[in-house]
PDB file of C-alpha atoms in Angstrom:
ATOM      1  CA  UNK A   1      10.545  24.923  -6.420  1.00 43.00           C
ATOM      2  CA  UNK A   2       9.641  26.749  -3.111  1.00 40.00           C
ATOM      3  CA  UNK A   3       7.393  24.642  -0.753  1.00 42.00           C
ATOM      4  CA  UNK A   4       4.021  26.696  -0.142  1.00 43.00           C
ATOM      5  CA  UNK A   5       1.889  25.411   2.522  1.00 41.00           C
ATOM      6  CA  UNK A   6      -2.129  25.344   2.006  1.00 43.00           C
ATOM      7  CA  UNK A   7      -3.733  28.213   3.560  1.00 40.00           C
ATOM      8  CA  UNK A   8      -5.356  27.321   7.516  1.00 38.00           C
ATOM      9  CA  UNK A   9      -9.257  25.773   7.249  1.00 38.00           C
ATOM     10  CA  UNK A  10     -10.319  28.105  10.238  1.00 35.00           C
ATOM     11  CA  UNK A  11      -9.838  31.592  11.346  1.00 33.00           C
ATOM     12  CA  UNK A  12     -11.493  33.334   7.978  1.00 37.00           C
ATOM     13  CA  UNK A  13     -13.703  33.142   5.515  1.00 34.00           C
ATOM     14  CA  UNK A  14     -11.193  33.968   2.787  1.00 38.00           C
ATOM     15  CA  UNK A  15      -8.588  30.877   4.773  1.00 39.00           C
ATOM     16  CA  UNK A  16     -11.598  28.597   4.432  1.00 35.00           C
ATOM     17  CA  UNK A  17     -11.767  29.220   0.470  1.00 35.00           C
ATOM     18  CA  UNK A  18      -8.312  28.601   0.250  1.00 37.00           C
ATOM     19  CA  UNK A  19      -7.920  25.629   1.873  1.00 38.00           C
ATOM     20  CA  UNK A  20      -9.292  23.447  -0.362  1.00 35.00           C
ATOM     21  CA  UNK A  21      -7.211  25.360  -3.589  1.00 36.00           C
ATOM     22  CA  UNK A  22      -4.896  27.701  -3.963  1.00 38.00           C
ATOM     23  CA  UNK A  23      -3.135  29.581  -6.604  1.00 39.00           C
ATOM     24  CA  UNK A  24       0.599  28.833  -7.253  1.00 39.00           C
ATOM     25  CA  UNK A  25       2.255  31.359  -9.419  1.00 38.00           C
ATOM     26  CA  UNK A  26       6.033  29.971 -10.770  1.00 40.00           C
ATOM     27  CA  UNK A  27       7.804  32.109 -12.952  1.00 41.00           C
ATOM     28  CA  UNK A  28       5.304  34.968 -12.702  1.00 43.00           C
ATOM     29  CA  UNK A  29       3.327  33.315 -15.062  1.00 51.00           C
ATOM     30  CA  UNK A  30       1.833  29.701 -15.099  1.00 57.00           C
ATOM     31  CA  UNK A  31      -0.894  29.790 -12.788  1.00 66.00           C
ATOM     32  CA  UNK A  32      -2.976  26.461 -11.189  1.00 74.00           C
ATOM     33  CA  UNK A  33      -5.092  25.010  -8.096  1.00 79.00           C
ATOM     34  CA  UNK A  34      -3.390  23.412  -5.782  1.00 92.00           C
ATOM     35  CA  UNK A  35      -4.929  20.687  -3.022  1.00 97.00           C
ATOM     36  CA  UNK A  36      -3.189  19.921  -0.021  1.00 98.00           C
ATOM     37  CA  UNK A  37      -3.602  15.749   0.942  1.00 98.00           C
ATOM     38  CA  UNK A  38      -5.232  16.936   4.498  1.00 97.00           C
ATOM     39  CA  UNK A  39      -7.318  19.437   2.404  1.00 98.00           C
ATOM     40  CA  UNK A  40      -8.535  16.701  -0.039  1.00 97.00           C
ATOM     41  CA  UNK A  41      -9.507  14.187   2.545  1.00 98.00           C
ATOM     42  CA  UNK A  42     -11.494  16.937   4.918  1.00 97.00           C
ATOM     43  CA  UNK A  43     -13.306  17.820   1.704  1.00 96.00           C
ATOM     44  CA  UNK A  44     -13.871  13.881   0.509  1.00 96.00           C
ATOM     45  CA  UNK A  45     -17.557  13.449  -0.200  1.00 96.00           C
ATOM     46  CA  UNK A  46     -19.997  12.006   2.374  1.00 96.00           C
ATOM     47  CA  UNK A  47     -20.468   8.538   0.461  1.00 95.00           C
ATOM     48  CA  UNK A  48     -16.901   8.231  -0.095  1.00 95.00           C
ATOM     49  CA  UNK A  49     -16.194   9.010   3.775  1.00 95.00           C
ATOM     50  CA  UNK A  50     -19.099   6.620   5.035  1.00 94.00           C
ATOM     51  CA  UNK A  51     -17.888   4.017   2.232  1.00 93.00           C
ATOM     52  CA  UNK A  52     -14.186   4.055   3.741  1.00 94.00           C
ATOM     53  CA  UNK A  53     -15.614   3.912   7.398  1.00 93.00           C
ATOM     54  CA  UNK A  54     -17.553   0.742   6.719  1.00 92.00           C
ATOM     55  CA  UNK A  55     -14.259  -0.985   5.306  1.00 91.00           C
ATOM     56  CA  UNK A  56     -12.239   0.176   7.673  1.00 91.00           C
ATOM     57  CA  UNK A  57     -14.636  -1.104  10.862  1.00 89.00           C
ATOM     58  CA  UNK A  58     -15.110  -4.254   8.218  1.00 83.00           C
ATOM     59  CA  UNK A  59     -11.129  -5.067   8.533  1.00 79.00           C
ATOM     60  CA  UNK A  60     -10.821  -3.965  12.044  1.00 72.00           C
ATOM     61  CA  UNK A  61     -13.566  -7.086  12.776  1.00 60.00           C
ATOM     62  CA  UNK A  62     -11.187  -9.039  11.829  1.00 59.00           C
ATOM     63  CA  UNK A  63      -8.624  -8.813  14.382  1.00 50.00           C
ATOM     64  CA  UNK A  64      -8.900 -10.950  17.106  1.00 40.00           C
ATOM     65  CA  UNK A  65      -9.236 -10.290  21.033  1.00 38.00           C
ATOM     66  CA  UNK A  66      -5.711 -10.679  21.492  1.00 42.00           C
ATOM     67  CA  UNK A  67      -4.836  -7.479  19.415  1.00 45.00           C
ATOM     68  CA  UNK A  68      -3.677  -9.405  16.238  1.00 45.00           C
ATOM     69  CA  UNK A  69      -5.064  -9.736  12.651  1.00 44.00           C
ATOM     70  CA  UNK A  70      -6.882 -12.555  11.475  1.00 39.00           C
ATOM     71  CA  UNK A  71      -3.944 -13.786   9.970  1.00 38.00           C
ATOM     72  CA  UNK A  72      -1.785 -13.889  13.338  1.00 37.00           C
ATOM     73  CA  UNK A  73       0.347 -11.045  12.382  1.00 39.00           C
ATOM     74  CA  UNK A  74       0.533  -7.874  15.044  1.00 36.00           C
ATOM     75  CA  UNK A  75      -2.158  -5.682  14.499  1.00 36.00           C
ATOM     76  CA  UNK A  76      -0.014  -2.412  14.855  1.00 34.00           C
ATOM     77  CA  UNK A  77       0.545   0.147  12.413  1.00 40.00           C
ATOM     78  CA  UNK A  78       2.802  -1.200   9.397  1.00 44.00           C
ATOM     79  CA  UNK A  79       5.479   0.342   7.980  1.00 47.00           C
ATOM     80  CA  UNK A  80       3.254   0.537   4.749  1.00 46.00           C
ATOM     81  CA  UNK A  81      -0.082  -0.472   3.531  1.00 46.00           C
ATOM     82  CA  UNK A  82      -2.305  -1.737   0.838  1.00 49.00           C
ATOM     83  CA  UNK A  83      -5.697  -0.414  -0.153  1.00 55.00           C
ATOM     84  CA  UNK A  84      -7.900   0.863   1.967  1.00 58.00           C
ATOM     85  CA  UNK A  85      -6.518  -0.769   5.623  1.00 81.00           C
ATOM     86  CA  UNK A  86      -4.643   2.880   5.823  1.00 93.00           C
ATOM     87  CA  UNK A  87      -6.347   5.962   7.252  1.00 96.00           C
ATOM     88  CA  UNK A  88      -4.204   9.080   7.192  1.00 98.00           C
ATOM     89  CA  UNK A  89      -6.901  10.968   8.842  1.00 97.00           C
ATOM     90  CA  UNK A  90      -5.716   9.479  11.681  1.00 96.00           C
ATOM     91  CA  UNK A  91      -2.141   7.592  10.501  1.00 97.00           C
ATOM     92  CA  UNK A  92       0.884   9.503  10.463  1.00 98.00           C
ATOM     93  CA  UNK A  93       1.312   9.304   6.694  1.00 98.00           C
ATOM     94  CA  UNK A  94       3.834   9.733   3.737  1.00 98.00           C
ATOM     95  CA  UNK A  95       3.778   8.695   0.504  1.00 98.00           C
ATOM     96  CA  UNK A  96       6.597   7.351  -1.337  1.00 98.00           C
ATOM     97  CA  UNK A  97       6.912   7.873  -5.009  1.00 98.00           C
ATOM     98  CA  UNK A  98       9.601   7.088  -7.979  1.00 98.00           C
ATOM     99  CA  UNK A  99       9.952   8.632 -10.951  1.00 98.00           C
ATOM    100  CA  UNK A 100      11.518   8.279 -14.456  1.00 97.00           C
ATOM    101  CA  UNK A 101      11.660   4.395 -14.451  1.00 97.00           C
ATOM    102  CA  UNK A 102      10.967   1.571 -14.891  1.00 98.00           C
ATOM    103  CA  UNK A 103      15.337   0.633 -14.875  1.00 97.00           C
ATOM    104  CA  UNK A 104      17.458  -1.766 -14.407  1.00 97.00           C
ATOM    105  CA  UNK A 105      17.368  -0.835 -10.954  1.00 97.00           C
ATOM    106  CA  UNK A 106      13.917  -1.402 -10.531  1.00 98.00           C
ATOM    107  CA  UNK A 107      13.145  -5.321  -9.340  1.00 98.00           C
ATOM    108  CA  UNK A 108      15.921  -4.249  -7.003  1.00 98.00           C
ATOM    109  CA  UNK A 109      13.522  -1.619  -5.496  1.00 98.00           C
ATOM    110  CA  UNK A 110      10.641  -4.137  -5.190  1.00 98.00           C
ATOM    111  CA  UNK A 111      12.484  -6.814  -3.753  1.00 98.00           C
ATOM    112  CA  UNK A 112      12.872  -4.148  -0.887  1.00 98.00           C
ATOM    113  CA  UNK A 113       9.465  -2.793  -0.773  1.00 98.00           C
ATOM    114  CA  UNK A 114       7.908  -5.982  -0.944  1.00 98.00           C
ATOM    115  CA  UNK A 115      10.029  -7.748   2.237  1.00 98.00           C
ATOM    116  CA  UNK A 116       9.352  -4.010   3.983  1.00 97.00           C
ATOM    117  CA  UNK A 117       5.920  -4.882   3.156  1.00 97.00           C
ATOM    118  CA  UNK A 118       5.625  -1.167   1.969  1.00 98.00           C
ATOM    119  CA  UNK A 119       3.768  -0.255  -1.581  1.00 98.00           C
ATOM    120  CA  UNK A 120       4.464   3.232  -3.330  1.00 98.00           C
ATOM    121  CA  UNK A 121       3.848   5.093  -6.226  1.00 98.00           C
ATOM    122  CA  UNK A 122       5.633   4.857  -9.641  1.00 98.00           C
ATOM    123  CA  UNK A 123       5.633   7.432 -12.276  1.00 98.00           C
ATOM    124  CA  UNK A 124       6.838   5.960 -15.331  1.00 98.00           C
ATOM    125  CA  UNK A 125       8.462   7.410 -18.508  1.00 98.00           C
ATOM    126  CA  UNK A 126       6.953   5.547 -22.329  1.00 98.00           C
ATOM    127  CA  UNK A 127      10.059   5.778 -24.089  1.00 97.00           C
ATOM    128  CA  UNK A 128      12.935   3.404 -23.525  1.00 96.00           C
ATOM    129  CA  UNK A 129      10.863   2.238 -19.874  1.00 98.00           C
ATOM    130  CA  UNK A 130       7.397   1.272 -20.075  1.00 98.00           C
ATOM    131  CA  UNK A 131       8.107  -0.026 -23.776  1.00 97.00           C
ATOM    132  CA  UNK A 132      11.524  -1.522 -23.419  1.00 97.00           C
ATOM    133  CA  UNK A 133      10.348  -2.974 -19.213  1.00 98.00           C
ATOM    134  CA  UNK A 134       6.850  -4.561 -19.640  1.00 98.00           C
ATOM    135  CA  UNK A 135       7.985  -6.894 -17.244  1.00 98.00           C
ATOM    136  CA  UNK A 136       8.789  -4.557 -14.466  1.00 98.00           C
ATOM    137  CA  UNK A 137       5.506  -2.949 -15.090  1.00 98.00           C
ATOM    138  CA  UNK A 138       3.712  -5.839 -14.769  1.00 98.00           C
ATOM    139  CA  UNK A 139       5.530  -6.742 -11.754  1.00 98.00           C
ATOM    140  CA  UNK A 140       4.955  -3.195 -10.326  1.00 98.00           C
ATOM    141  CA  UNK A 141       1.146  -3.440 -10.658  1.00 98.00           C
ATOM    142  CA  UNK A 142       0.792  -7.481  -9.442  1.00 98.00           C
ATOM    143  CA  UNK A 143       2.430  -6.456  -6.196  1.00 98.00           C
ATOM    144  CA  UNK A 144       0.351  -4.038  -5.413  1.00 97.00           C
ATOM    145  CA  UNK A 145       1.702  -0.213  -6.115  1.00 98.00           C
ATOM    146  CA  UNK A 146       0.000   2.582  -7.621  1.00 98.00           C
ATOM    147  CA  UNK A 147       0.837   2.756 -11.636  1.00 98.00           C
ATOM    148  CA  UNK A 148       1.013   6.371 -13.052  1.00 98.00           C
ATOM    149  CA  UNK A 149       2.433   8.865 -15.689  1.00 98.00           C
ATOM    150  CA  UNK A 150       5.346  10.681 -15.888  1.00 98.00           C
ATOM    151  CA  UNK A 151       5.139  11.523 -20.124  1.00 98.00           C
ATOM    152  CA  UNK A 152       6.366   9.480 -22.862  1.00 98.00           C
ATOM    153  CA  UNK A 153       9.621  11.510 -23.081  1.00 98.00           C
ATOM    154  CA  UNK A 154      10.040  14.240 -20.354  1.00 98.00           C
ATOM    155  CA  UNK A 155       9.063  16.821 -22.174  1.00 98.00           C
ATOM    156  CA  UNK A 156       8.505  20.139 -20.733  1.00 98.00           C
ATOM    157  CA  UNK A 157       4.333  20.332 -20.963  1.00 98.00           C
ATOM    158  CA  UNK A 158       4.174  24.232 -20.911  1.00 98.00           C
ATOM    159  CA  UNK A 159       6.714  24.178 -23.789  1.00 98.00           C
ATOM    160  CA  UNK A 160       5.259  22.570 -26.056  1.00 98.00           C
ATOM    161  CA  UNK A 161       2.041  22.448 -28.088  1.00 98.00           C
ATOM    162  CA  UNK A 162      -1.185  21.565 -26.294  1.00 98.00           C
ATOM    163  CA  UNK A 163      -1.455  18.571 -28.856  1.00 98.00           C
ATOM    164  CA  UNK A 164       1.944  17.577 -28.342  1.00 98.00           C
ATOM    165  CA  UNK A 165       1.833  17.589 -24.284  1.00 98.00           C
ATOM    166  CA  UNK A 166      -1.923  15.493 -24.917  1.00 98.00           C
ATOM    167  CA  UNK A 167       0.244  13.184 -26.801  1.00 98.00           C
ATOM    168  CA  UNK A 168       3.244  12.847 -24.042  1.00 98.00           C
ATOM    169  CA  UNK A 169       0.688  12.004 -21.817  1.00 98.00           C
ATOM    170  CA  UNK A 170      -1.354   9.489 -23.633  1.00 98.00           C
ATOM    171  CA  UNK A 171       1.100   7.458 -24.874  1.00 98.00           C
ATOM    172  CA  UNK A 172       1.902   6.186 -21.557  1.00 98.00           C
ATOM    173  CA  UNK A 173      -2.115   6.145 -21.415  1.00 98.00           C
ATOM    174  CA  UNK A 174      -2.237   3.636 -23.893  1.00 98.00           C
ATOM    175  CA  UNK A 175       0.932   1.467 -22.817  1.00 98.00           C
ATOM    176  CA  UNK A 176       0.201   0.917 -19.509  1.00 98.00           C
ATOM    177  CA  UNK A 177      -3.107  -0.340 -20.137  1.00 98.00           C
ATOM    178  CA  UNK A 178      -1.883  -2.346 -22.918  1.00 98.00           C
ATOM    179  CA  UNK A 179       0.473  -4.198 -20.532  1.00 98.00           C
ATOM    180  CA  UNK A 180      -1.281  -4.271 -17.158  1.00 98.00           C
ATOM    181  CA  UNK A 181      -5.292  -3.713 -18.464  1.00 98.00           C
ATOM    182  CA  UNK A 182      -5.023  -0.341 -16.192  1.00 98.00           C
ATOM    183  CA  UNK A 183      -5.233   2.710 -16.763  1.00 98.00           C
ATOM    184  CA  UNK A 184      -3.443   5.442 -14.897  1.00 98.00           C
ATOM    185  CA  UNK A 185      -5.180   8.228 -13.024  1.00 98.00           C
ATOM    186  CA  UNK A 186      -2.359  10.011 -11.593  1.00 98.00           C
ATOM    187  CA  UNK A 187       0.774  12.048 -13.570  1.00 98.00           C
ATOM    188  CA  UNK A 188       3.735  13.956 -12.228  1.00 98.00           C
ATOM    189  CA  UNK A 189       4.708  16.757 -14.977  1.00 98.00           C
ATOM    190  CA  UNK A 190       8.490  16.647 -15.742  1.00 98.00           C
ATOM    191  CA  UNK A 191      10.590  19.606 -13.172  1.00 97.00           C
ATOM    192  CA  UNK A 192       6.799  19.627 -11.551  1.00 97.00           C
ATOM    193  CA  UNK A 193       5.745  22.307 -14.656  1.00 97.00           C
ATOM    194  CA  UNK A 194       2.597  23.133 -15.076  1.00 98.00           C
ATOM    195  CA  UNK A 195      -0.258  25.206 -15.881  1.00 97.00           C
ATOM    196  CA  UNK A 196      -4.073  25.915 -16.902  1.00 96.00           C
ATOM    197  CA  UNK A 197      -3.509  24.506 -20.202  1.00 97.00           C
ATOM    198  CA  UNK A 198      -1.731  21.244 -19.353  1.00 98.00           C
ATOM    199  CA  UNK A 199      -4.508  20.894 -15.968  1.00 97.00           C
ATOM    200  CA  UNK A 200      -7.206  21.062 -18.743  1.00 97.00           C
ATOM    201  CA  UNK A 201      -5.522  18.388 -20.791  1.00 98.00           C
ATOM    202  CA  UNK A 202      -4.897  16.182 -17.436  1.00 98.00           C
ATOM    203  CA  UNK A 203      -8.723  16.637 -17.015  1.00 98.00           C
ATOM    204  CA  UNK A 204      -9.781  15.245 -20.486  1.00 98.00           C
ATOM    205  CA  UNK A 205      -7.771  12.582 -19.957  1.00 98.00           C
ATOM    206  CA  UNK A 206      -8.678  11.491 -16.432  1.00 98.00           C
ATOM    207  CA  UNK A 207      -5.377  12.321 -15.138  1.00 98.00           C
ATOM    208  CA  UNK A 208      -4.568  14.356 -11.808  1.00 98.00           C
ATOM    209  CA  UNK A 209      -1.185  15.750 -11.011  1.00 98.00           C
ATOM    210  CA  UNK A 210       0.976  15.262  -8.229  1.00 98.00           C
ATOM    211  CA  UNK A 211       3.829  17.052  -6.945  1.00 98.00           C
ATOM    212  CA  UNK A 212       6.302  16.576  -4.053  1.00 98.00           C
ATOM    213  CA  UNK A 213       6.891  17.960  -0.787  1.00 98.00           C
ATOM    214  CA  UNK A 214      10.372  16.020  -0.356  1.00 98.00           C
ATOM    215  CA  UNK A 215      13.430  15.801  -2.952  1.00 97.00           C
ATOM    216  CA  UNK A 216      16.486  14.151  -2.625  1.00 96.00           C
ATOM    217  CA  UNK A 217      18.233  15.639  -5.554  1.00 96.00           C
ATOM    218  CA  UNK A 218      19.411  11.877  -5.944  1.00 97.00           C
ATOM    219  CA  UNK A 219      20.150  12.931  -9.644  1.00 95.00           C
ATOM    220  CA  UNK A 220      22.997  15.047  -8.023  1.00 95.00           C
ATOM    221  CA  UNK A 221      24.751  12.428  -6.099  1.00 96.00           C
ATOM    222  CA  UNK A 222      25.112   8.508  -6.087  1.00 95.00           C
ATOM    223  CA  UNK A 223      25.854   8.860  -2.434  1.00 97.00           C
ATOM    224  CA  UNK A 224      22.680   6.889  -0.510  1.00 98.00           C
ATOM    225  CA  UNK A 225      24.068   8.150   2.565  1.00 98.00           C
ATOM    226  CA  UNK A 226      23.020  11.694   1.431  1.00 98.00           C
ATOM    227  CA  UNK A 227      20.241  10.793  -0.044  1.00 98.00           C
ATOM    228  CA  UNK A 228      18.742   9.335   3.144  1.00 98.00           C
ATOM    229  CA  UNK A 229      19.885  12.459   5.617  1.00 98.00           C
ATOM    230  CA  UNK A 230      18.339  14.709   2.798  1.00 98.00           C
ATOM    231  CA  UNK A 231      14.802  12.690   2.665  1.00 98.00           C
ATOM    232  CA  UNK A 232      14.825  12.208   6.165  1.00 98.00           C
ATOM    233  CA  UNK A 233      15.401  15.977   6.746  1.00 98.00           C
ATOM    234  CA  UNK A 234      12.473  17.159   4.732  1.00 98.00           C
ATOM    235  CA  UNK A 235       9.964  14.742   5.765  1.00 98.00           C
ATOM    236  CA  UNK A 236       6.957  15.611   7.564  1.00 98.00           C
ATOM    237  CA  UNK A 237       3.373  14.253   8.207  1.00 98.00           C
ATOM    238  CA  UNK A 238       1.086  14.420   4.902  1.00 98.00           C
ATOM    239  CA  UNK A 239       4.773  14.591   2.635  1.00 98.00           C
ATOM    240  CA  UNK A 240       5.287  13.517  -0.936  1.00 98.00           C
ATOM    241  CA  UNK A 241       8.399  11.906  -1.344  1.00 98.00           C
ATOM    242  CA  UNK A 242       9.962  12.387  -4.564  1.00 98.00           C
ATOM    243  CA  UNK A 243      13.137   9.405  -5.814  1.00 98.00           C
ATOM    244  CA  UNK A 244      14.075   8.190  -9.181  1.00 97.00           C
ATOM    245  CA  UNK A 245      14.974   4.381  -9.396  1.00 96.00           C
ATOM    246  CA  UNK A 246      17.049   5.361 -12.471  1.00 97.00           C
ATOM    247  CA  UNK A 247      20.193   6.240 -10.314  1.00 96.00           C
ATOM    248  CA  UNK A 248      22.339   3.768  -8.948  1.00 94.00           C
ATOM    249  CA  UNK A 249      22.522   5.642  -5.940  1.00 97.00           C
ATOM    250  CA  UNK A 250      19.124   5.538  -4.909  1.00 98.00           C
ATOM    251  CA  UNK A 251      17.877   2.274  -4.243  1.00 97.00           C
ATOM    252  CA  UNK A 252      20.536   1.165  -1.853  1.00 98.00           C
ATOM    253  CA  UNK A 253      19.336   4.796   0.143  1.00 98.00           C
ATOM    254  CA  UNK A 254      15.615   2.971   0.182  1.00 98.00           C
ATOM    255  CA  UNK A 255      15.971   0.470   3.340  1.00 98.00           C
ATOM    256  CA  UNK A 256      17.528   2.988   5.491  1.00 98.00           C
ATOM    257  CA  UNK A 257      14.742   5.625   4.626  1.00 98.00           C
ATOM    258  CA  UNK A 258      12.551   3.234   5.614  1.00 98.00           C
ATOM    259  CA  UNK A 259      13.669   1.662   8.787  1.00 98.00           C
ATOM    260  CA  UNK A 260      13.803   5.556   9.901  1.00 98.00           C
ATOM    261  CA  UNK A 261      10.570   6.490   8.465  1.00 98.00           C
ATOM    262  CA  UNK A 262       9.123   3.782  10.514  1.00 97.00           C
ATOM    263  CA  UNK A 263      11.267   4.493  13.446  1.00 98.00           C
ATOM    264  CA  UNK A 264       9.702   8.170  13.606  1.00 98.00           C
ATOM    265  CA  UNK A 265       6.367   6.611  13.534  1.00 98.00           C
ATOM    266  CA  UNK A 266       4.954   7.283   9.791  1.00 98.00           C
ATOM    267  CA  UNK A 267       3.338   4.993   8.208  1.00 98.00           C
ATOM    268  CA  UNK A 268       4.610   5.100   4.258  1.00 98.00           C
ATOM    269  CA  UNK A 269       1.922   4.722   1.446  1.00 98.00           C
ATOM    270  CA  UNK A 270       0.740   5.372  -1.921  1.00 98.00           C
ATOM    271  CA  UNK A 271      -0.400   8.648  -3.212  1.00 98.00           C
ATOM    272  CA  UNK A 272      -3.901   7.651  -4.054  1.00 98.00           C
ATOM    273  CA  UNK A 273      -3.845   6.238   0.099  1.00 98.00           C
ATOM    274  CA  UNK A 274      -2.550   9.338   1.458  1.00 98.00           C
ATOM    275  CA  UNK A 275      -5.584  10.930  -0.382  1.00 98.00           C
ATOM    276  CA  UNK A 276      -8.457   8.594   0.811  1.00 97.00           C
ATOM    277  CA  UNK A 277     -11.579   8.882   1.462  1.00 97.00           C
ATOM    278  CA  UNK A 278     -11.014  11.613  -1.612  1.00 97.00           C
ATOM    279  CA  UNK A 279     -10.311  10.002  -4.971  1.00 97.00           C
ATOM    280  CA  UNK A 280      -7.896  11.837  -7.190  1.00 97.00           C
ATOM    281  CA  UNK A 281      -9.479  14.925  -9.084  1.00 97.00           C
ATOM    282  CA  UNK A 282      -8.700  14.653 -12.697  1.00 97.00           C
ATOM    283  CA  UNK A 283      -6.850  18.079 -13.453  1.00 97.00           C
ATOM    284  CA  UNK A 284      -6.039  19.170 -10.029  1.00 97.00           C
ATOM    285  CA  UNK A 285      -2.656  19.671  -9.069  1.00 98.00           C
ATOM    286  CA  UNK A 286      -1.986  17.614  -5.386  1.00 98.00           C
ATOM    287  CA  UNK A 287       1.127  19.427  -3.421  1.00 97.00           C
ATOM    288  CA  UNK A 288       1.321  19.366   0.383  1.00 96.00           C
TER     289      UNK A 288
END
């Protein structure tokens, strides 16, 4: 899919409209709005912006005069984040997402995020994942990462019936909030396909969609030595990194891409954090 930036917020009128949305065309045919992160967060509503302000001055009270949190740990910028102690207004932020799992592979993965202290973004597939891993998923959401959809079966949703994409869809609804008590609000369509028709069916079902700014084509190659030189080469302030820990080549790529990531200065988070102060728009498609 070729990357499209969002349109500049300042030199026209018409730039300003499209900041905020703009109109992907793939195919010459399936048209949707797009957000950019930056664009969401400039446009987050005034409570939600004074509401994130007041918890982030309430956490930075806690740090002591000696530049350290209350729990004695360096108060510098982490590698990754939970909740709402990130601020990519200001943070040099990424978000890291999987897709297509829960695996075998999986507990691997969070064994690494959790000692990297980093938390990311899972889009999970219903049939033979969530309903053969409840486990995983469990574990996924108790340590802290963003659960979300990715269909029941990885259907194409603009080629098949508007019943039959609401059912791909909430399936995994229903799963995942049979298993954790939560409910997703974000999905990534399979190959990133969309349109008006699946957007309206995201919307009735409180769902937003995300895309990806960064691919490692790690379904291609088992090499995590490519992997990481082709996520590291894409990568770029406000990114949405897209892996699959379904391949046995990814996971070992994972603590290189993040020793770099952090290296460079980004600071790697959840999709829902890179949004923040916005909260995900049911229906709206989210591409940097």
């Amino acid at each position: 899919m070729p990357k499209q930036k969002s349109a500049a917020r300042s030199t026209s009128i018409a730039e300003l409209l499209a900041a905020t949305t703009l109109v992907l065309t793939l195919g010459g045919c399936a048209t949707y709005d797009v957000t950019a992160p930056a664009d969401a967060r400039a446009d987050a509503p005034a409570a939600d912006v004074k509401a994130k302000d007041a918890r982030l001055a309430s956490a930075g009270n806690k740090k002591t005069a000696d530049g350290k949190n209350a729990d004695g740990k360096n108060g510098s910028a982490p590698a990754g984040g939970k909740g709402d102690d990130v601020d990519c207004r200001t943070a040099k932020c990424v978000a890291l997402t999987f897709d297509a799992g829960p695996s075998e592979h999986t507990n691997r993965l969070l064994d690494i995020l959790k000692k990297e202290k980093v938390h990311a973004t899972f889009f999970m597939l219903g049939q033979n994942h969530v309903e053969k891993r409840p486990a995983e998923v469990k574990r996924i959401d108790a340590e802290g990462h963003e659960l979300a959809n990715h269909t029941w079966s990885h259907q194409i949703l603009t080629d098949i019936a508007p019943g039959e994409a609401k059912r791909e869809l909430s399936r995994v609804q229903d799963a995942v909030r049979k298993i954790t008590g939560k409910t997703p609000k974000l999905m990534r369509p399979p190959q990133g396909r969309t349109d008006e028709e699946v957007s309206e069916i995201s919307k009735n079902l409180g769902l937003a969609q995300v895309l990806w700014s960064v691919t490692a084509k790690d379904y291609q190659t088992n090499d995590p030595a490519l992997i990481t030189k082709r996520v590291l080469d894409q990568t770029e302030r406000d990114g949405i990194i897209l892996l699959h820990d379904i391949y046995k080549g990814t996971v070992p790529a994972v603590p290189g891409i993040l020793k770099e990531l952090k290296k460079r200065g980004y600071t790697v988070v959840t999709v829902s954090q890179l949004l923040s102060p916005a909260k995900p728009e049911p229906g709206m498609v989210y591409r940097p």
